Each structure stands twice: as structure tokens, then as C-alpha cells.
Amino acid sequence: MPAKRSPARRPTMKDIARRSGVSESAVSFALNGRPGVSEVTRDRVRRVADQLGWRPSTAARALSGEGAATVGLVVARPAGTLGVDSFFLQLISGVQEVLAERHLGLLFQVVEDVHAECAVYRRWWAEHRVDGVLAVDPRTDDPRPDLLDGLGLPAVVIGGMPDARHPGLSTVWADDAGAMASVVDRLHALGHRRIVHIAGLPGLAHTERRIRTLRAEAGRRGLTEVRSVTTDYSDAEGAAVTRRVLAGAAPPTALVFDNDVMALAGVAAATELGFRVPDDVSVVAWEDSALCRMVKPWLSALSRDTVEFGRTAAQELTSLLDGGTTRTVRVPVPGLIERDSTGPARDV
């Protein structure tokens, strides 16, 4: 039997001290950016550490209070809806680009609801598992900002918070209200008077902003047959609601879906019922993605650089970890890209 191979030995601060010709305490000062050594010594120690392939121990960093070299992201949504949600895939890609540059890990977890999410934050904080968190899907009645403030856990909220009572948190947000207003304006210009917004989860701040804006824009134009219907973001509910609204006595001439997956399912459901897109009903998807160009007709969609959105959020969090101040950062308003799924309203 071949002998069992021993695991590779990791380089230690003692190895760096021996190679550099300095004490272990000097190595610690140099690698942790503390005073007590000259810049010449600091540079020599860091060069040797790189040559040996030394990396700080995450466990040791946590025990010493220096941090876990990890940030957390918890998503409180139905797990089945995330696998096909292009928004989160692109957002996490942008986040990961920035974290990789800083050699930071991402601890990701999916939970049932926001109360379970809060429990995860408490556990991570108590166990020193993360140095900070990215919080998504702000809610109209949200317990997380107060909790994160109380824990003193650096956090960036992705999406506009309902109020500005939490100066201890940074926020990165897009103007959902402005985006919805631009969609209504364009559909109205095309002659659409009966519009249904097939929205996402109720209670989310961005869902409520879109609903309020749709209602306000409709009221400003005197449109009485405009409404929103909330869903769980899934293709199944997107198709079910599409069938229900199109089967009514006065079906809408335009449908606005809160994500690309529901929009695709809605087009399929409309076609099954004998509706032609866009001749009988126009369709707009909120998130543009490759999916919007993999169906006939190609879908008109609100487009934004979601990867850059993730990068911006991660950069704001690393700034907080570096001792920076909290900020509110607004990213560009999603712009409507018109393709083949929108056209003039049919005569009604």
C-alpha cells in the first residue's frame, strides 16, 4: 500500500521572520499595517510573504478581532424562483468581481422570509462569520436596518429604502419610479389605455414604488383601466395572471412584467389564448436579458447594467470595511429598449 500523503505545510509568520531576518512581532506589524516597523522592513516582509505564498488565516483573523475576510448576502425569496432570475445572477457576478480583487469571500444563503434572514444576521454576527453584509429587497416595513444598525454590522442596502432613517447604512438604488413613468408614457403615446402591470412580490419597496407610480401616471392621464397584480416572480404565476387578465371582458392592450421570466411566460400564455404580440397586446419586460432576445417576437425591455450595479454595491461595502462613511448612491435609471413586442394599440 502506498504511504498516505501528508498535507502540504502552510507558510507561517515564523517562516517569514526567518527568511526576512526580523522578529515575528515585526512581521505581524508589517503585514497588518501597524506602526512599529520602518517602511523598508515593511516592504521586505511583504515581498517575502508573497514569495512564500503566505495568506492570513480567516479563523485567526476572526479570533483576533481583525475580521473574517468574508461578506454575506442573504436572499429571502422562494428558492425556486432564483435559478432563472437573471437579475440576481448578474448582480452576484458584479459583486464577486470586486470581492475577488480584495481577496474577500462571499457567504450566500437563501431563506424563507425576512425573519429568517434576521436570524442569519444575528448568528453571523455572534460567530464573527462576516465583516459586513449586502442586503437586498428593501421592504416597506423592514426590520433589517434597525437590526444591522444595532449590531454595528457594516451594510449596504441594494435598492432604495422606504425612508432615510438609517444613516448608518449605505444604499445603492435605481429610480424605479422614473423607469415606470417612462414605460407608461411610451405605452400611452402608442394609444394604450388598458394596461396591466404584472408585478413581483408584494411588500417589497421597489414593487410598491412601481405600483404607486403606475397609479399616479394613470391618474394624471385620466386612465381608469390600469392596475397592478402581484406575483412571486415565477414563470408559473406570470403565465397564470396573464391568462386571467386576458380572459376578462375588457382585456388589456399592454402588459408590463416585473422580470424577464414572467414576460416570456406571459407571451406563451397570450399566444395559447389566440392573442398576437404586439398586434393584440404589447409586452414590456422590466429586466432586459438574453432571454428577451430568444423568443419571437423579441421583447421590449427596461435595460440597465446589473453587473455594474453589483460592482457599485460591493465597492460601497468595501469602502465601509476600510473605514469610509456611509453614502447613498444612485445608479442610472433603467432605459426602455423597444423591440418587436410593443406597438400601437389595436382599435378598442
CSV table of C-alpha atoms in Angstrom, one decimal, residues 192-198 225-227 229 241-257 270 275-276 278-283 345-346 348:
chain,number,residue,atom,x,y,z
A,192,HIS,CA,-52.7,52.0,-24.9
A,193,ARG,CA,-55.4,52.8,-22.4
A,194,ARG,CA,-55.8,49.4,-20.7
A,195,ILE,CA,-52.5,48.5,-19.1
A,196,VAL,CA,-51.9,45.7,-16.5
A,197,HIS,CA,-48.7,45.6,-14.5
A,198,ILE,CA,-47.8,42.0,-13.5
A,225,GLU,CA,-58.4,50.7,-16.7
A,226,VAL,CA,-54.8,50.5,-15.4
A,227,ARG,CA,-53.9,48.2,-12.5
A,229,VAL,CA,-51.3,42.4,-9.9
A,241,VAL,CA,-52.0,36.0,-14.2
A,242,THR,CA,-51.6,36.7,-18.0
A,243,ARG,CA,-54.3,34.1,-18.7
A,244,ARG,CA,-56.6,35.6,-16.1
A,245,VAL,CA,-56.4,39.2,-17.2
A,246,LEU,CA,-56.6,38.4,-20.9
A,247,ALA,CA,-59.7,36.2,-20.3
A,248,GLY,CA,-61.7,39.2,-18.9
A,249,ALA,CA,-64.4,41.1,-20.7
A,250,ALA,CA,-62.1,44.0,-21.5
A,251,PRO,CA,-58.6,42.6,-21.8
A,252,PRO,CA,-55.6,44.9,-21.5
A,253,THR,CA,-53.8,46.0,-24.6
A,254,ALA,CA,-50.5,46.2,-22.9
A,255,LEU,CA,-48.8,44.1,-20.2
A,256,VAL,CA,-45.8,45.2,-18.1
A,257,PHE,CA,-44.0,42.3,-16.4
A,270,ALA,CA,-51.1,35.0,-24.6
A,275,PHE,CA,-53.6,36.8,-28.8
A,276,ARG,CA,-50.9,38.1,-31.1
A,278,PRO,CA,-47.9,43.0,-30.4
A,279,ASP,CA,-50.9,43.2,-32.7
A,280,ASP,CA,-53.4,42.4,-29.9
A,281,VAL,CA,-51.3,43.0,-26.8
A,282,SER,CA,-48.0,44.7,-26.3
A,283,VAL,CA,-45.5,43.3,-23.8
A,345,ALA,CA,-52.8,49.7,-29.5
A,346,ARG,CA,-55.5,48.0,-31.6
A,348,VAL,CA,-60.9,49.1,-29.0
